[in-house]
Coordinates of C-alpha atoms in Angstrom, one line a residue:
M505 CA 0.0 0.0 0.0
K506 CA 1.4 3.5 -0.9
K507 CA 2.0 5.9 1.9
R508 CA 0.5 9.4 1.4
M509 CA 1.9 12.4 3.2
F510 CA 0.4 15.7 3.5
T511 CA 3.1 18.5 3.9
V512 CA 2.0 21.9 5.0
C513 CA 4.1 25.1 4.6
I514 CA 2.9 28.0 6.6
Y515 CA 4.6 31.2 5.6
I516 CA 4.4 34.7 6.9
L517 CA 5.5 37.4 4.6
L518 CA 6.7 41.0 5.7
T519 CA 7.3 43.6 3.2
A520 CA 9.1 46.9 3.7
P521 CA 7.6 50.2 2.7
L522 CA 7.1 50.4 -1.0
Q523 CA 6.6 53.5 -3.2
T524 CA 4.4 51.4 -5.5
Q525 CA 4.3 47.8 -6.6
A526 CA 7.1 46.4 -8.8
A527 CA 6.6 46.4 -12.6
A528 CA 4.0 49.2 -12.6
Y529 CA 0.9 47.6 -11.0
K530 CA 1.8 44.0 -11.3
I531 CA 2.7 42.1 -8.1
P532 CA 5.0 39.3 -9.2
E533 CA 6.1 38.1 -5.6
Q534 CA 3.2 36.0 -4.2
S535 CA 5.0 33.7 -1.8
V536 CA 7.8 33.6 0.9
N537 CA 10.4 32.1 -1.4
S538 CA 9.5 34.5 -4.3
T539 CA 9.6 37.6 -2.0
A540 CA 12.7 36.6 -0.3
L541 CA 14.2 36.1 -3.8
S542 CA 12.8 39.3 -5.4
G543 CA 11.1 37.1 -7.9
A544 CA 14.4 35.2 -9.0
Y545 CA 12.4 32.1 -8.3
I546 CA 11.5 30.3 -11.5
A547 CA 14.1 27.6 -12.3
N548 CA 14.5 26.9 -8.6
A549 CA 10.8 27.0 -7.7
N550 CA 10.8 23.9 -5.3
A551 CA 7.8 24.0 -3.1
A552 CA 4.0 24.1 -3.4
D553 CA 4.3 27.6 -4.9
A554 CA 5.8 26.0 -8.1
S555 CA 2.0 25.6 -9.1
Y556 CA 2.1 29.4 -9.7
F557 CA 5.7 30.3 -10.6
N558 CA 6.8 27.3 -12.7
P559 CA 4.3 24.4 -13.0
A560 CA 7.0 22.4 -15.1
N561 CA 8.8 22.1 -11.8
I562 CA 6.1 20.2 -10.1
S563 CA 7.7 17.1 -11.8
W564 CA 10.7 17.5 -9.6
L565 CA 8.9 17.8 -6.2
A566 CA 8.4 15.0 -3.6
N567 CA 5.6 12.8 -4.9
T568 CA 3.1 13.7 -2.2
H569 CA 0.5 16.5 -1.3
L570 CA 2.0 19.8 -0.8
F571 CA 0.2 22.8 0.5
E572 CA 1.4 26.2 1.3
G573 CA -0.3 29.4 2.6
S574 CA 0.9 32.8 3.2
L575 CA -0.2 36.4 4.2
T576 CA 1.7 39.5 2.8
Y577 CA 1.5 42.8 4.3
I578 CA 2.2 45.6 1.8
N579 CA 2.8 49.3 2.6
L580 CA 2.9 51.9 0.0
S581 CA 4.6 55.0 1.1
S582 CA 3.3 58.4 -0.1
I583 CA 4.6 60.2 -3.1
H584 CA 5.6 63.9 -3.2
F585 CA 4.7 65.9 -6.4
A586 CA 6.0 69.4 -6.9
G587 CA 5.4 71.4 -10.1
T588 CA 2.5 72.6 -12.2
V589 CA -0.8 71.0 -13.5
S590 CA -2.1 72.8 -16.6
G591 CA 0.1 75.7 -15.7
V592 CA -1.1 76.0 -12.2
P593 CA 1.3 75.4 -9.3
V594 CA 0.7 72.3 -7.3
T595 CA 2.6 70.7 -4.4
G596 CA 1.2 67.7 -2.4
D597 CA 1.6 64.2 -1.3
S598 CA -0.4 61.1 -2.0
K599 CA -1.8 59.0 0.9
T600 CA 0.2 55.9 2.4
E601 CA -1.6 52.8 1.6
N602 CA -1.7 49.6 3.5
F603 CA -2.9 46.1 2.3
L604 CA -3.0 42.4 3.5
M605 CA -2.7 39.9 0.5
P606 CA -3.3 36.2 1.1
S607 CA -2.1 33.4 -1.1
L608 CA -2.7 29.6 -1.3
F609 CA -0.9 27.0 -3.3
Y610 CA -1.3 23.2 -3.7
V611 CA 0.3 20.4 -5.5
S612 CA -1.0 16.8 -5.9
P613 CA 1.0 13.6 -5.9
E614 CA 1.0 11.7 -9.3
I615 CA -2.6 11.0 -10.6
L616 CA -1.3 9.1 -13.5
P617 CA 2.4 8.1 -14.4
N618 CA 4.5 11.2 -14.6
L619 CA 1.4 13.5 -14.4
R620 CA 0.4 15.8 -11.5
Y621 CA -1.8 18.8 -11.0
G622 CA -1.6 22.0 -8.9
V623 CA -3.7 25.0 -8.1
S624 CA -2.8 28.5 -6.7
L625 CA -4.9 31.5 -5.5
T626 CA -3.1 34.8 -5.8
A627 CA -3.5 38.6 -6.2
P628 CA -1.3 39.2 -9.4
A629 CA -2.0 42.9 -9.8
G630 CA -3.3 45.9 -7.8
L631 CA -3.1 49.5 -7.4
S632 CA -4.1 52.2 -5.0
K633 CA -3.4 56.0 -5.4
R634 CA -5.3 58.7 -3.5
W635 CA -4.5 62.4 -3.6
D636 CA -5.7 65.4 -1.5
Q637 CA -4.8 68.6 -3.5
P638 CA -7.7 69.8 -5.9
L639 CA -5.6 69.5 -9.1
Q640 CA -4.3 66.1 -8.1
K641 CA -7.9 65.0 -7.2
A642 CA -9.0 66.1 -10.7
T643 CA -7.7 62.8 -12.2
A644 CA -7.0 60.7 -9.1
E645 CA -8.8 61.5 -5.9
E646 CA -8.9 57.7 -5.8
F647 CA -7.6 55.3 -8.4
S648 CA -7.7 51.7 -7.2
F649 CA -8.2 48.2 -8.3
K650 CA -7.5 44.7 -7.0
T651 CA -7.4 41.4 -8.6
F652 CA -7.6 37.8 -7.4
E653 CA -6.6 34.8 -9.6
L654 CA -7.2 31.0 -9.6
N655 CA -4.7 29.2 -11.7
P656 CA -5.2 25.4 -12.1
V657 CA -2.2 23.7 -13.8
L658 CA -1.1 20.3 -14.9
S659 CA 2.6 19.0 -15.0
Y660 CA 4.0 16.2 -17.2
K661 CA 7.5 14.7 -16.8
V662 CA 8.6 13.8 -20.3
N663 CA 11.7 12.2 -18.9
S664 CA 14.3 12.7 -16.1
Q665 CA 15.7 15.8 -17.9
F666 CA 12.6 17.6 -19.4
S667 CA 9.3 18.5 -18.0
L668 CA 6.5 20.9 -19.1
G669 CA 3.4 22.4 -17.4
G670 CA 0.6 24.8 -17.9
G671 CA -3.0 25.8 -17.0
L672 CA -5.7 28.3 -17.1
R673 CA -5.8 31.7 -15.5
V674 CA -9.3 32.7 -14.0
A675 CA -9.2 36.0 -12.5
Y676 CA -11.5 38.6 -11.1
A677 CA -10.9 42.4 -10.8
K678 CA -12.7 45.2 -9.0
G679 CA -11.9 48.7 -9.4
Q680 CA -12.9 52.2 -8.2
V681 CA -12.1 55.8 -9.7
K682 CA -13.1 59.0 -7.9
N683 CA -12.1 62.5 -9.2
Q684 CA -13.4 66.0 -8.8
L685 CA -12.6 69.6 -9.6
P686 CA -14.5 72.5 -8.2
A687 CA -16.0 74.8 -10.8
G688 CA -14.0 78.1 -11.1
Y689 CA -11.0 76.7 -9.3
H690 CA -8.7 78.5 -11.5
P691 CA -9.4 80.9 -14.4
L692 CA -7.5 78.6 -16.8
L693 CA -9.9 75.6 -15.7
T694 CA -13.5 76.4 -16.4
Q695 CA -15.0 72.9 -16.1
G696 CA -16.0 71.6 -12.8
Y697 CA -16.9 68.0 -12.1
Q698 CA -17.3 65.1 -9.5
Q699 CA -17.7 61.5 -10.4
S700 CA -17.6 58.0 -8.7
L701 CA -17.0 55.0 -10.9
E702 CA -17.0 51.4 -9.6
G703 CA -16.8 48.2 -11.9
D704 CA -15.6 44.7 -11.9
V705 CA -14.8 42.0 -14.5
F706 CA -13.9 38.3 -14.9
M707 CA -10.9 37.6 -17.1
W708 CA -9.5 34.5 -18.7
G709 CA -5.9 33.7 -19.9
Y710 CA -3.4 30.8 -19.7
N711 CA 0.2 30.1 -18.7
F712 CA 2.8 27.5 -19.6
A713 CA 6.3 26.4 -18.5
L714 CA 9.2 24.3 -19.7
S715 CA 12.1 23.1 -17.6
Y716 CA 15.1 21.2 -18.8
K717 CA 18.0 19.8 -16.5
P718 CA 21.0 19.2 -18.6
A719 CA 22.9 18.3 -15.4
Q720 CA 21.8 17.1 -11.9
N721 CA 22.4 20.6 -10.4
T722 CA 21.3 22.7 -13.2
N723 CA 17.8 23.8 -14.3
L724 CA 16.9 25.9 -17.2
S725 CA 13.3 27.3 -17.4
V726 CA 11.0 29.4 -19.5
T727 CA 7.5 30.6 -18.4
Y728 CA 4.9 32.5 -20.2
R729 CA 1.8 34.1 -18.6
S730 CA -0.6 35.5 -21.1
K731 CA -2.2 39.0 -21.0
L732 CA -5.5 39.6 -18.9
S733 CA -7.7 42.2 -20.4
M734 CA -9.1 44.1 -17.6
D735 CA -12.4 45.6 -19.0
L736 CA -14.0 47.0 -15.9
E737 CA -17.7 47.5 -16.4
G738 CA -20.0 49.1 -13.7
D739 CA -21.8 52.3 -12.8
A740 CA -20.9 56.0 -12.6
E741 CA -22.5 58.9 -11.0
G742 CA -21.7 62.5 -10.3
F743 CA -22.1 65.9 -11.9
T744 CA -20.4 68.3 -14.3
T745 CA -20.5 72.1 -14.6
L746 CA -19.9 73.9 -17.7
P747 CA -20.1 77.6 -17.0
S748 CA -19.9 78.8 -20.6
A749 CA -22.8 76.5 -21.5
T750 CA -25.1 76.2 -18.5
G751 CA -24.4 79.4 -16.4
G752 CA -22.6 77.4 -13.8
V753 CA -25.6 74.9 -13.2
A754 CA -24.4 71.5 -12.1
M755 CA -25.7 68.7 -14.6
P756 CA -26.0 65.5 -12.8
F757 CA -25.4 62.0 -14.4
S758 CA -25.5 58.3 -13.7
G759 CA -25.6 55.1 -15.6
D760 CA -23.4 52.5 -17.1
S761 CA -19.7 53.0 -17.6
D762 CA -16.5 51.2 -18.4
V763 CA -12.7 51.5 -18.5
S764 CA -10.0 49.2 -19.6
A765 CA -6.4 48.5 -18.7
P766 CA -4.3 45.3 -19.3
I767 CA -2.4 43.0 -16.9
P768 CA 0.4 42.4 -19.4
A769 CA 1.8 39.1 -20.9
T770 CA 5.2 38.2 -19.3
W771 CA 8.0 36.0 -20.4
A772 CA 10.6 34.8 -17.9
F773 CA 13.9 33.0 -18.8
A774 CA 15.7 31.5 -15.9
I775 CA 18.7 29.5 -15.0
A776 CA 19.5 28.0 -11.5
Q777 CA 22.7 26.4 -10.5
T778 CA 23.4 24.6 -7.2
F779 CA 26.8 24.2 -5.6
D780 CA 26.6 21.9 -2.8
K781 CA 24.4 23.8 -0.4
T782 CA 24.2 27.2 -2.4
T783 CA 21.8 27.7 -5.3
L784 CA 22.1 30.9 -7.6
E785 CA 19.3 31.9 -9.9
L786 CA 19.4 34.5 -12.7
V787 CA 16.1 35.6 -14.3
Y788 CA 15.5 37.9 -17.3
E789 CA 11.8 38.9 -17.4
R790 CA 10.1 40.7 -20.4
N791 CA 6.8 42.5 -19.5
L792 CA 4.7 43.2 -22.6
W793 CA 3.3 46.6 -21.3
S794 CA 2.9 48.0 -24.9
A795 CA -0.6 46.6 -24.8
Y796 CA -1.4 49.6 -22.6
D797 CA -1.7 52.4 -25.0
K798 CA -4.5 54.4 -23.6
L799 CA -6.8 54.8 -20.5
D800 CA -10.2 55.4 -21.9
F801 CA -13.4 56.0 -19.7
N802 CA -16.7 55.5 -21.4
Y803 CA -20.1 56.5 -20.2
A804 CA -23.6 55.6 -21.3
N805 CA -24.9 58.9 -20.2
P806 CA -24.2 61.5 -23.0
V807 CA -23.5 64.4 -20.4
A808 CA -20.8 62.4 -18.9
E809 CA -19.3 61.1 -22.0
A810 CA -19.2 64.5 -23.7
T811 CA -17.4 66.0 -20.7
L812 CA -15.4 63.2 -19.0
G813 CA -15.3 60.6 -21.6
V814 CA -11.8 61.5 -22.9
S815 CA -9.1 59.0 -23.9
R816 CA -5.8 59.6 -22.0
V817 CA -2.8 58.4 -24.1
R818 CA -0.5 56.1 -22.1
N819 CA 1.8 54.5 -24.9
W820 CA 3.6 52.3 -22.3
S821 CA 6.6 50.4 -23.5
D822 CA 7.6 46.7 -23.0
S823 CA 10.0 46.7 -20.0
N824 CA 12.6 44.4 -18.7
T825 CA 13.3 43.1 -15.1
Y826 CA 16.7 41.6 -14.0
R827 CA 16.7 39.4 -10.9
L828 CA 19.5 37.6 -9.1
G829 CA 18.8 35.4 -6.1
I830 CA 20.8 33.3 -3.7
T831 CA 19.6 30.4 -1.6
Q832 CA 21.8 29.0 1.2
Q833 CA 21.0 25.8 3.2
I834 CA 22.6 26.5 6.5
N835 CA 21.6 23.1 8.0
P836 CA 18.8 20.4 7.4
S837 CA 16.4 22.7 9.1
L838 CA 17.3 26.2 8.2
T839 CA 17.5 27.9 4.8
L840 CA 18.4 31.6 4.1
M841 CA 17.7 33.6 1.0
G842 CA 18.5 37.0 -0.4
A843 CA 18.3 38.8 -3.7
I844 CA 18.6 41.9 -5.7
A845 CA 16.7 43.0 -8.8
Y846 CA 16.4 45.9 -11.1
D847 CA 12.9 46.7 -12.6
E848 CA 12.4 49.1 -15.5
S849 CA 9.4 51.3 -15.7
P850 CA 7.1 51.0 -18.7
A851 CA 5.7 54.5 -18.3
P852 CA 7.1 57.1 -20.6
E853 CA 7.6 60.7 -19.2
A854 CA 5.4 62.2 -21.8
Y855 CA 2.3 60.4 -20.5
L856 CA 2.8 60.2 -16.7
G857 CA -0.3 60.8 -14.6
F858 CA -1.2 60.9 -11.0
E859 CA -2.9 57.5 -11.0
L860 CA 0.5 55.8 -11.4
P861 CA 3.5 58.0 -11.5
D862 CA 5.9 54.9 -12.0
S863 CA 9.7 54.9 -12.2
D864 CA 12.6 52.6 -12.3
A865 CA 13.3 50.6 -9.2
W866 CA 16.1 48.7 -7.3
I867 CA 14.7 45.8 -5.4
F868 CA 16.3 44.2 -2.3
S869 CA 15.1 41.3 -0.2
L870 CA 15.9 38.5 2.3
G871 CA 14.1 35.7 3.9
L872 CA 14.4 32.4 5.8
R873 CA 12.7 29.1 6.2
Y874 CA 12.7 26.8 9.1
Q875 CA 11.6 23.0 9.0
M876 CA 9.9 22.7 12.2
T877 CA 8.7 19.0 11.6
P878 CA 8.9 16.8 8.7
A879 CA 5.4 18.0 7.6
L880 CA 5.5 21.7 8.7
N881 CA 7.8 24.5 7.3
L882 CA 7.8 28.1 8.6
G883 CA 9.1 31.2 6.8
A884 CA 9.4 34.9 6.6
S885 CA 10.7 37.3 4.1
Y886 CA 11.2 41.1 3.7
L887 CA 11.3 43.2 0.4
Y888 CA 12.3 46.8 -0.2
D889 CA 11.3 48.4 -3.4
K890 CA 13.2 51.7 -4.0
K891 CA 11.8 53.8 -6.7
D892 CA 13.9 56.5 -8.4
D893 CA 12.8 60.0 -8.5
R894 CA 10.9 60.8 -11.7
D895 CA 10.5 64.0 -13.8
A896 CA 7.2 64.7 -15.6
S897 CA 7.0 67.0 -18.6
N898 CA 4.0 66.7 -20.8
S899 CA 0.9 68.7 -21.8
T900 CA -0.6 68.4 -18.4
L901 CA 2.1 67.9 -15.8
N902 CA 5.4 69.6 -15.5
G903 CA 7.3 68.7 -12.2
S904 CA 8.8 65.9 -10.3
F905 CA 7.7 62.9 -8.3
S906 CA 9.8 61.6 -5.3
D907 CA 9.3 59.6 -2.2
S908 CA 8.0 61.6 0.5

């Protein structure tokens, strides 16, 4: 009779103050290992979280039930802006944001020869920006959304050197946008308005992974995660004031609305090499942000569509992220991890906005795991994302963003 074990890995994640999430509004780090290694955790994904980061690697895991749960605390520090908006001087800070983000991972034993399945529940993208100054609130009094993704996968071991995996991305997103501008706030800005928009959407995609072991201690991996089209549909309400046309009378509106933004497709190419008790991993990641060409709000109400239904050009570019991680086994029970990464911003200076004043970032992280019992592993990790200061010079903004 086969013996079945159920292994539980309970992880606690701690993150340092972040100016914004890595890679614009993507959140690539979803587990203790990935956070501790700044995302340099593809070729060496070696626990239940391989179901998310590299399902091909499930073939190399112990042939038993594996479960992992974690809770991440994220703190987004405020951002300072000093400059002008439409020629009007503006100085102010965004609000500090705090989140708790859970994640779950499971890997099965073989269900057929060389075939296993896994599933993950994660929050792969999110954003929250809130501003207090009138001209900042004009576009981003609140600009927020959150996503949850269920990712069932299969893994098939072709032979002792080659494995492949992949699955279906089933995601849900919910977002909210608020903005307002008092009528007559400045002679150059005649229109006044206030609106609140809420929407949600279910999204579908896929992912796949390949792993190849040319030698026992070397693993080469390629993963791909498809784009998710975040077409939020919901309701909007508010009012708009056009002094030249209405004599300053507020014109209320309500009704259906929608806005779209992508969660981009991502390629990752990774190599992991183990030297006795030390493993190094190098990851090159390509984020296909060029899918985000505009931020377009649409309203069923003709008053709202005529005054607020403008398309804001974004023209983001595909971006690169470079990750280097090290895993050191101190003894059979204790493992230490650390990493450094460089993350390019996809947002061009010409189209920066208050909803996401993104910039290049250096990422530093560390963590540990401790094997309490043969079936229980505890861990903690810490990540710091240091965003560069960023200048903005376009038709609306002229100034600089910095960590406040």
